[in-house]
């Protein structure tokens, strides 16, 4: 088994996990057998959609979505560096926290997107000196 270099994301049924290793995104069963599904550099966050059975991956500040076998890999174009991403439970929407400079000041922004970025909606920007942390969805 490859060591995880990122947090893990559980599959909707809890039978598998996805994680970033040294150079890839991997999916493993709970017995420990894992396989590479996509190349990656610096995976910092993952989230698994229960509705779409897709994995969202933040790699080097960019958001990618893909199936658990690595197919359908799509980059979601966003106007900043992604630091957090969480799928809405029972939905096809992904909440993403971006970091970007606004008038020379680093700010956090919350965006809603779909799996390919065809839907993108700005939600809120943090006040100067504040950050959006611990992104979660609540029913």
Tab-separated table of N, CA and C in Angstrom:
chain	number	residue	atom	x	y	z
A	1	UNK	N	0.852	-1.191	0.000
A	1	UNK	CA	0.000	0.000	0.000
A	1	UNK	C	0.886	1.238	0.000
A	2	UNK	N	0.477	2.245	-0.752
A	2	UNK	CA	1.176	3.520	-0.799
A	2	UNK	C	0.795	4.361	0.422
A	3	UNK	N	1.732	5.124	0.971
A	3	UNK	CA	1.362	6.006	2.079
A	3	UNK	C	0.530	7.177	1.576
A	4	UNK	N	-0.430	7.597	2.394
A	4	UNK	CA	-1.253	8.754	2.053
A	4	UNK	C	-0.476	10.021	2.381
A	5	UNK	N	-0.441	10.940	1.447
A	5	UNK	CA	0.194	12.244	1.646
A	5	UNK	C	-0.848	13.347	1.718
A	6	UNK	N	-2.106	12.950	1.830
A	6	UNK	CA	-3.217	13.900	1.914
A	6	UNK	C	-4.248	13.325	2.874
A	7	UNK	N	-5.242	14.125	3.243
A	7	UNK	CA	-6.382	13.538	3.958
A	7	UNK	C	-7.062	12.525	3.037
A	8	UNK	N	-7.857	11.635	3.597
A	8	UNK	CA	-8.581	10.644	2.795
A	8	UNK	C	-10.043	11.047	2.669
A	9	UNK	N	-10.691	10.511	1.644
A	9	UNK	CA	-12.128	10.695	1.447
A	9	UNK	C	-12.745	9.308	1.324
A	10	UNK	N	-13.787	9.046	2.089
A	10	UNK	CA	-14.476	7.762	2.021
A	10	UNK	C	-15.485	7.751	0.885
A	11	UNK	N	-15.625	6.585	0.240
A	11	UNK	CA	-16.641	6.415	-0.798
A	11	UNK	C	-18.018	6.500	-0.147
A	12	UNK	N	-19.060	6.753	-0.933
A	12	UNK	CA	-20.407	6.872	-0.355
A	12	UNK	C	-20.844	5.657	0.460
A	13	UNK	N	-20.422	4.451	0.071
A	13	UNK	CA	-20.815	3.257	0.829
A	13	UNK	C	-19.799	2.884	1.906
A	14	UNK	N	-18.723	3.642	2.039
A	14	UNK	CA	-17.728	3.406	3.077
A	14	UNK	C	-16.776	2.251	2.811
A	15	UNK	N	-16.825	1.660	1.605
A	15	UNK	CA	-16.006	0.484	1.310
A	15	UNK	C	-14.624	0.823	0.751
A	16	UNK	N	-14.424	2.076	0.295
A	16	UNK	CA	-13.143	2.475	-0.282
A	16	UNK	C	-12.751	3.859	0.218
A	17	UNK	N	-11.485	4.166	0.043
A	17	UNK	CA	-10.998	5.510	0.333
A	17	UNK	C	-10.219	6.020	-0.874
A	18	UNK	N	-10.197	7.327	-1.030
A	18	UNK	CA	-9.366	7.979	-2.044
A	18	UNK	C	-8.374	8.857	-1.299
A	19	UNK	N	-7.143	8.945	-1.831
A	19	UNK	CA	-6.121	9.760	-1.187
A	19	UNK	C	-5.043	10.124	-2.194
A	20	UNK	N	-4.248	11.111	-1.852
A	20	UNK	CA	-3.117	11.496	-2.672
A	20	UNK	C	-1.858	10.849	-2.134
A	21	UNK	N	-1.055	10.266	-3.031
A	21	UNK	CA	0.244	9.709	-2.639
A	21	UNK	C	1.326	10.635	-3.186
A	22	UNK	N	2.544	10.147	-3.319
A	22	UNK	CA	3.639	11.003	-3.790
A	22	UNK	C	3.389	11.624	-5.161
A	23	UNK	N	2.840	10.867	-6.094
A	23	UNK	CA	2.673	11.371	-7.464
A	23	UNK	C	1.338	11.023	-8.094
A	24	UNK	N	0.362	10.634	-7.278
A	24	UNK	CA	-0.892	10.202	-7.882
A	24	UNK	C	-2.064	10.303	-6.907
A	25	UNK	N	-3.263	10.178	-7.485
A	25	UNK	CA	-4.474	9.964	-6.705
A	25	UNK	C	-4.698	8.462	-6.716
A	26	UNK	N	-4.985	7.906	-5.557
A	26	UNK	CA	-5.164	6.459	-5.441
A	26	UNK	C	-6.510	6.162	-4.788
A	27	UNK	N	-7.064	5.001	-5.116
A	27	UNK	CA	-8.265	4.484	-4.466
A	27	UNK	C	-7.898	3.141	-3.869
A	28	UNK	N	-8.303	2.925	-2.616
A	28	UNK	CA	-7.968	1.683	-1.913
A	28	UNK	C	-9.215	1.090	-1.272
A	29	UNK	N	-9.232	-0.243	-1.200
A	29	UNK	CA	-10.287	-0.874	-0.417
A	29	UNK	C	-9.809	-0.899	1.029
A	30	UNK	N	-10.684	-1.256	1.937
A	30	UNK	CA	-10.323	-1.187	3.350
A	30	UNK	C	-9.381	-2.300	3.789
A	31	UNK	N	-9.136	-3.278	2.899
A	31	UNK	CA	-8.145	-4.316	3.192
A	31	UNK	C	-6.732	-3.821	2.887
A	32	UNK	N	-6.643	-2.676	2.193
A	32	UNK	CA	-5.336	-2.080	1.938
A	32	UNK	C	-4.867	-2.120	0.497
A	33	UNK	N	-5.556	-2.854	-0.369
A	33	UNK	CA	-5.154	-2.906	-1.777
A	33	UNK	C	-5.516	-1.580	-2.442
A	34	UNK	N	-4.530	-0.921	-3.066
A	34	UNK	CA	-4.805	0.363	-3.703
A	34	UNK	C	-4.317	0.359	-5.142
A	35	UNK	N	-4.876	1.285	-5.929
A	35	UNK	CA	-4.432	1.436	-7.306
A	35	UNK	C	-4.441	2.910	-7.668
A	36	UNK	N	-3.517	3.272	-8.540
A	36	UNK	CA	-3.434	4.646	-9.024
A	36	UNK	C	-4.555	4.880	-10.009
A	37	UNK	N	-5.258	6.024	-9.851
A	37	UNK	CA	-6.319	6.343	-10.802
A	37	UNK	C	-6.001	7.590	-11.633
A	38	UNK	N	-5.075	8.427	-11.156
A	38	UNK	CA	-4.726	9.637	-11.910
A	38	UNK	C	-3.398	10.184	-11.411
A	39	UNK	N	-2.637	10.827	-12.294
A	39	UNK	CA	-1.413	11.484	-11.846
A	39	UNK	C	-1.765	12.717	-11.017
A	40	UNK	N	-0.893	13.073	-10.096
A	40	UNK	CA	-1.116	14.256	-9.266
A	40	UNK	C	0.213	14.717	-8.689
A	41	UNK	N	0.274	15.984	-8.364
A	41	UNK	CA	1.485	16.547	-7.778
A	41	UNK	C	1.366	16.705	-6.276
A	42	UNK	N	0.561	17.649	-5.836
A	42	UNK	CA	0.404	17.939	-4.408
A	42	UNK	C	-1.074	17.953	-4.054
A	43	UNK	N	-1.623	16.788	-3.731
A	43	UNK	CA	-3.035	16.674	-3.371
A	43	UNK	C	-3.203	17.161	-1.934
A	44	UNK	N	-4.080	18.154	-1.757
A	44	UNK	CA	-4.297	18.706	-0.420
A	44	UNK	C	-5.698	18.449	0.112
A	45	UNK	N	-6.635	18.058	-0.751
A	45	UNK	CA	-7.998	17.786	-0.293
A	45	UNK	C	-8.716	16.898	-1.306
A	46	UNK	N	-9.625	16.055	-0.794
A	46	UNK	CA	-10.468	15.202	-1.627
A	46	UNK	C	-11.862	15.164	-1.028
A	47	UNK	N	-12.861	14.947	-1.875
A	47	UNK	CA	-14.228	14.769	-1.421
A	47	UNK	C	-14.919	13.835	-2.400
A	48	UNK	N	-15.737	12.908	-1.891
A	48	UNK	CA	-16.408	11.902	-2.728
A	48	UNK	C	-17.892	12.207	-2.762
A	49	UNK	N	-18.457	12.383	-3.934
A	49	UNK	CA	-19.872	12.709	-4.098
A	49	UNK	C	-20.734	11.463	-3.973
A	50	UNK	N	-21.732	11.513	-3.088
A	50	UNK	CA	-22.652	10.376	-2.975
A	50	UNK	C	-23.642	10.365	-4.134
A	51	UNK	N	-24.027	11.515	-4.636
A	51	UNK	CA	-24.989	11.598	-5.732
A	51	UNK	C	-24.385	11.147	-7.059
A	52	UNK	N	-23.174	11.623	-7.367
A	52	UNK	CA	-22.575	11.368	-8.677
A	52	UNK	C	-21.528	10.266	-8.671
A	53	UNK	N	-21.120	9.822	-7.486
A	53	UNK	CA	-20.027	8.861	-7.331
A	53	UNK	C	-18.767	9.358	-8.047
A	54	UNK	N	-18.479	10.648	-7.856
A	54	UNK	CA	-17.279	11.278	-8.384
A	54	UNK	C	-16.392	11.714	-7.227
A	55	UNK	N	-15.102	11.790	-7.505
A	55	UNK	CA	-14.154	12.284	-6.513
A	55	UNK	C	-13.707	13.666	-6.969
A	56	UNK	N	-13.757	14.631	-6.060
A	56	UNK	CA	-13.187	15.952	-6.306
A	56	UNK	C	-11.826	15.983	-5.635
A	57	UNK	N	-10.819	16.459	-6.359
A	57	UNK	CA	-9.440	16.473	-5.866
A	57	UNK	C	-8.885	17.879	-6.034
A	58	UNK	N	-8.270	18.401	-4.980
A	58	UNK	CA	-7.500	19.639	-5.126
A	58	UNK	C	-6.046	19.226	-5.253
A	59	UNK	N	-5.475	19.551	-6.406
A	59	UNK	CA	-4.086	19.214	-6.719
A	59	UNK	C	-3.377	20.493	-7.141
A	60	UNK	N	-2.423	20.924	-6.340
A	60	UNK	CA	-1.684	22.138	-6.666
A	60	UNK	C	-2.564	23.374	-6.763
A	61	UNK	N	-3.648	23.409	-6.012
A	61	UNK	CA	-4.544	24.560	-6.015
A	61	UNK	C	-5.622	24.523	-7.073
A	62	UNK	N	-5.641	23.492	-7.916
A	62	UNK	CA	-6.673	23.331	-8.945
A	62	UNK	C	-7.635	22.222	-8.545
A	63	UNK	N	-8.901	22.373	-8.930
A	63	UNK	CA	-9.922	21.365	-8.644
A	63	UNK	C	-10.096	20.473	-9.865
A	64	UNK	N	-10.066	19.175	-9.627
A	64	UNK	CA	-10.306	18.160	-10.655
A	64	UNK	C	-11.426	17.257	-10.163
A	65	UNK	N	-12.283	16.788	-11.071
A	65	UNK	CA	-13.263	15.764	-10.730
A	65	UNK	C	-13.000	14.553	-11.610
A	66	UNK	N	-13.303	13.376	-11.069
A	66	UNK	CA	-13.082	12.134	-11.812
A	66	UNK	C	-13.879	11.007	-11.183
A	67	UNK	N	-14.089	9.953	-11.950
A	67	UNK	CA	-14.707	8.737	-11.412
A	67	UNK	C	-13.657	7.976	-10.595
A	68	UNK	N	-14.100	6.996	-9.864
A	68	UNK	CA	-13.199	6.234	-8.991
A	68	UNK	C	-12.186	5.398	-9.752
A	69	UNK	N	-12.380	5.232	-11.064
A	69	UNK	CA	-11.380	4.526	-11.872
A	69	UNK	C	-10.468	5.503	-12.612
A	70	UNK	N	-10.657	6.817	-12.371
A	70	UNK	CA	-9.836	7.845	-13.006
A	70	UNK	C	-10.396	8.364	-14.317
A	71	UNK	N	-11.436	7.725	-14.837
A	71	UNK	CA	-12.004	8.194	-16.101
A	71	UNK	C	-12.804	9.473	-15.886
A	72	UNK	N	-13.052	10.176	-16.977
A	72	UNK	CA	-13.829	11.400	-16.905
A	72	UNK	C	-13.134	12.520	-16.152
A	73	UNK	N	-11.813	12.472	-16.086
A	73	UNK	CA	-11.049	13.480	-15.336
A	73	UNK	C	-11.231	14.846	-15.984
A	74	UNK	N	-11.722	15.810	-15.195
A	74	UNK	CA	-12.053	17.133	-15.702
A	74	UNK	C	-11.540	18.202	-14.744
A	75	UNK	N	-10.895	19.219	-15.306
A	75	UNK	CA	-10.440	20.353	-14.492
A	75	UNK	C	-11.573	21.355	-14.390
A	76	UNK	N	-11.857	21.814	-13.166
A	76	UNK	CA	-12.877	22.820	-12.924
A	76	UNK	C	-12.162	24.168	-12.867
A	77	UNK	N	-12.421	25.015	-13.851
A	77	UNK	CA	-11.740	26.310	-13.947
A	77	UNK	C	-12.345	27.284	-12.941
A	78	UNK	N	-11.497	27.786	-12.034
A	78	UNK	CA	-11.933	28.734	-11.011
A	78	UNK	C	-10.947	29.893	-10.931
A	79	UNK	N	-11.394	31.072	-10.455
A	79	UNK	CA	-10.552	32.269	-10.481
A	79	UNK	C	-9.639	32.455	-9.271
A	80	UNK	N	-9.093	31.392	-8.735
A	80	UNK	CA	-8.194	31.502	-7.592
A	80	UNK	C	-7.590	30.156	-7.259
A	81	UNK	N	-6.895	30.104	-6.147
A	81	UNK	CA	-6.257	28.872	-5.682
A	81	UNK	C	-7.226	28.157	-4.744
A	82	UNK	N	-7.614	26.945	-5.093
A	82	UNK	CA	-8.546	26.168	-4.276
A	82	UNK	C	-7.824	25.612	-3.048
A	83	UNK	N	-8.457	25.742	-1.883
A	83	UNK	CA	-7.874	25.224	-0.648
A	83	UNK	C	-8.775	24.207	0.055
A	84	UNK	N	-10.078	24.237	-0.241
A	84	UNK	CA	-11.011	23.269	0.325
A	84	UNK	C	-12.096	22.976	-0.703
A	85	UNK	N	-12.619	21.750	-0.661
A	85	UNK	CA	-13.730	21.378	-1.541
A	85	UNK	C	-14.551	20.293	-0.865
A	86	UNK	N	-15.875	20.448	-0.876
A	86	UNK	CA	-16.775	19.475	-0.262
A	86	UNK	C	-18.025	19.353	-1.122
A	87	UNK	N	-18.375	18.108	-1.496
A	87	UNK	CA	-19.617	17.863	-2.219
A	87	UNK	C	-20.798	18.030	-1.266
A	88	UNK	N	-21.882	18.579	-1.757
A	88	UNK	CA	-23.122	18.634	-0.986
A	88	UNK	C	-23.703	17.237	-0.943
A	89	UNK	N	-24.164	16.818	0.228
A	89	UNK	CA	-24.747	15.484	0.326
A	89	UNK	C	-26.037	15.439	-0.482
A	90	UNK	N	-26.164	14.413	-1.319
A	90	UNK	CA	-27.349	14.244	-2.138
A	90	UNK	C	-27.476	15.253	-3.267
A	91	UNK	N	-26.377	15.890	-3.647
A	91	UNK	CA	-26.441	16.921	-4.682
A	91	UNK	C	-25.289	16.786	-5.662
A	92	UNK	N	-25.396	17.504	-6.758
A	92	UNK	CA	-24.318	17.521	-7.741
A	92	UNK	C	-23.475	18.792	-7.621
A	93	UNK	N	-23.619	19.529	-6.527
A	93	UNK	CA	-22.879	20.770	-6.322
A	93	UNK	C	-21.702	20.553	-5.373
A	94	UNK	N	-20.657	21.313	-5.630
A	94	UNK	CA	-19.424	21.252	-4.856
A	94	UNK	C	-19.155	22.646	-4.306
A	95	UNK	N	-18.946	22.752	-2.997
A	95	UNK	CA	-18.545	24.018	-2.384
A	95	UNK	C	-17.023	24.054	-2.391
A	96	UNK	N	-16.460	25.159	-2.857
A	96	UNK	CA	-15.010	25.298	-2.962
A	96	UNK	C	-14.589	26.617	-2.318
A	97	UNK	N	-13.567	26.557	-1.469
A	97	UNK	CA	-12.978	27.765	-0.919
A	97	UNK	C	-11.750	28.096	-1.752
A	98	UNK	N	-11.730	29.328	-2.251
A	98	UNK	CA	-10.598	29.821	-3.030
A	98	UNK	C	-9.842	30.860	-2.222
A	99	UNK	N	-8.563	30.937	-2.473
A	99	UNK	CA	-7.754	32.025	-1.928
A	99	UNK	C	-7.260	32.829	-3.120
A	100	UNK	N	-7.450	34.147	-3.043
A	100	UNK	CA	-6.935	35.001	-4.107
A	100	UNK	C	-6.761	36.417	-3.588
A	101	UNK	N	-5.949	37.190	-4.286
A	101	UNK	CA	-5.676	38.568	-3.888
A	101	UNK	C	-6.750	39.484	-4.464
A	102	UNK	N	-7.344	40.259	-3.597
A	102	UNK	CA	-8.315	41.272	-3.989
A	102	UNK	C	-7.739	42.610	-3.539
A	103	UNK	N	-7.416	43.462	-4.490
A	103	UNK	CA	-6.793	44.757	-4.209
A	103	UNK	C	-5.550	44.598	-3.337
A	104	UNK	N	-4.767	43.566	-3.653
A	104	UNK	CA	-3.503	43.329	-2.963
A	104	UNK	C	-3.603	42.630	-1.622
A	105	UNK	N	-4.806	42.247	-1.216
A	105	UNK	CA	-5.019	41.577	0.076
A	105	UNK	C	-5.515	40.158	-0.167
A	106	UNK	N	-4.869	39.172	0.475
A	106	UNK	CA	-5.309	37.777	0.341
A	106	UNK	C	-6.666	37.611	1.010
A	107	UNK	N	-7.598	37.056	0.259
A	107	UNK	CA	-8.956	36.854	0.770
A	107	UNK	C	-9.414	35.434	0.458
A	108	UNK	N	-10.349	34.939	1.268
A	108	UNK	CA	-11.006	33.660	1.014
A	108	UNK	C	-12.358	33.933	0.375
A	109	UNK	N	-12.724	33.090	-0.603
A	109	UNK	CA	-14.029	33.187	-1.235
A	109	UNK	C	-14.675	31.813	-1.279
A	110	UNK	N	-15.973	31.779	-1.116
A	110	UNK	CA	-16.736	30.544	-1.229
A	110	UNK	C	-17.469	30.549	-2.561
A	111	UNK	N	-17.304	29.465	-3.323
A	111	UNK	CA	-17.948	29.297	-4.625
A	111	UNK	C	-18.710	27.984	-4.638
A	112	UNK	N	-19.789	27.924	-5.399
A	112	UNK	CA	-20.499	26.678	-5.705
A	112	UNK	C	-20.254	26.366	-7.160
A	113	UNK	N	-19.932	25.112	-7.445
A	113	UNK	CA	-19.672	24.685	-8.821
A	113	UNK	C	-20.287	23.305	-9.035
A	114	UNK	N	-20.413	22.930	-10.304
A	114	UNK	CA	-20.787	21.551	-10.600
A	114	UNK	C	-19.543	20.796	-11.043
A	115	UNK	N	-19.706	19.568	-11.476
A	115	UNK	CA	-18.566	18.677	-11.723
A	115	UNK	C	-17.630	19.129	-12.834
A	116	UNK	N	-18.106	19.930	-13.778
A	116	UNK	CA	-17.227	20.352	-14.867
A	116	UNK	C	-17.006	21.862	-14.903
A	117	UNK	N	-17.559	22.588	-13.947
A	117	UNK	CA	-17.394	24.035	-13.914
A	117	UNK	C	-18.375	24.775	-14.795
A	118	UNK	N	-19.290	24.052	-15.453
A	118	UNK	CA	-20.297	24.698	-16.281
A	118	UNK	C	-21.220	25.581	-15.457
A	119	UNK	N	-21.409	25.212	-14.208
A	119	UNK	CA	-22.137	26.038	-13.248
A	119	UNK	C	-21.109	26.541	-12.245
A	120	UNK	N	-20.982	27.859	-12.110
A	120	UNK	CA	-20.088	28.479	-11.131
A	120	UNK	C	-20.823	29.666	-10.528
A	121	UNK	N	-20.880	29.704	-9.208
A	121	UNK	CA	-21.545	30.828	-8.551
A	121	UNK	C	-20.729	31.284	-7.347
A	122	UNK	N	-20.362	32.566	-7.342
A	122	UNK	CA	-19.711	33.172	-6.196
A	122	UNK	C	-20.749	33.305	-5.084
A	123	UNK	N	-20.374	32.940	-3.837
A	123	UNK	CA	-21.319	33.004	-2.722
A	123	UNK	C	-20.951	34.138	-1.772
A	124	UNK	N	-19.719	34.126	-1.242
A	124	UNK	CA	-19.334	35.123	-0.242
A	124	UNK	C	-17.817	35.246	-0.180
A	125	UNK	N	-17.361	36.415	0.222
A	125	UNK	CA	-15.932	36.672	0.422
A	125	UNK	C	-15.721	36.975	1.897
A	126	UNK	N	-14.651	36.454	2.467
A	126	UNK	CA	-14.353	36.718	3.876
A	126	UNK	C	-13.886	38.158	4.056
A	127	UNK	N	-14.086	38.716	5.237
A	127	UNK	CA	-13.532	40.046	5.510
A	127	UNK	C	-12.000	39.988	5.477
A	128	UNK	N	-11.368	41.113	5.217
A	128	UNK	CA	-9.905	41.175	5.204
A	128	UNK	C	-9.364	40.660	6.531
A	129	UNK	N	-8.323	39.837	6.452
A	129	UNK	CA	-7.708	39.283	7.657
A	129	UNK	C	-8.389	38.036	8.190
A	130	UNK	N	-9.473	37.613	7.571
A	130	UNK	CA	-10.202	36.413	7.991
A	130	UNK	C	-10.139	35.378	6.883
A	131	UNK	N	-10.346	34.113	7.259
A	131	UNK	CA	-10.333	33.027	6.277
A	131	UNK	C	-11.567	32.156	6.491
A	132	UNK	N	-12.000	31.510	5.438
A	132	UNK	CA	-13.073	30.513	5.541
A	132	UNK	C	-12.391	29.191	5.836
A	133	UNK	N	-12.764	28.550	6.937
A	133	UNK	CA	-12.126	27.306	7.369
A	133	UNK	C	-13.170	26.223	7.649
A	134	UNK	N	-12.705	24.975	7.616
A	134	UNK	CA	-13.532	23.820	7.993
A	134	UNK	C	-14.861	23.791	7.254
A	135	UNK	N	-14.782	23.816	5.950
A	135	UNK	CA	-15.955	23.816	5.084
A	135	UNK	C	-16.750	22.524	5.288
A	136	UNK	N	-18.066	22.662	5.529
A	136	UNK	CA	-18.938	21.506	5.733
A	136	UNK	C	-20.328	21.819	5.188
A	137	UNK	N	-21.064	20.772	4.865
A	137	UNK	CA	-22.477	20.892	4.489
A	137	UNK	C	-23.303	20.321	5.625
A	138	UNK	N	-24.427	20.946	5.901
A	138	UNK	CA	-25.342	20.439	6.911
A	138	UNK	C	-26.715	20.255	6.278
A	139	UNK	N	-27.358	19.151	6.622
A	139	UNK	CA	-28.686	18.875	6.062
A	139	UNK	C	-29.709	19.828	6.633
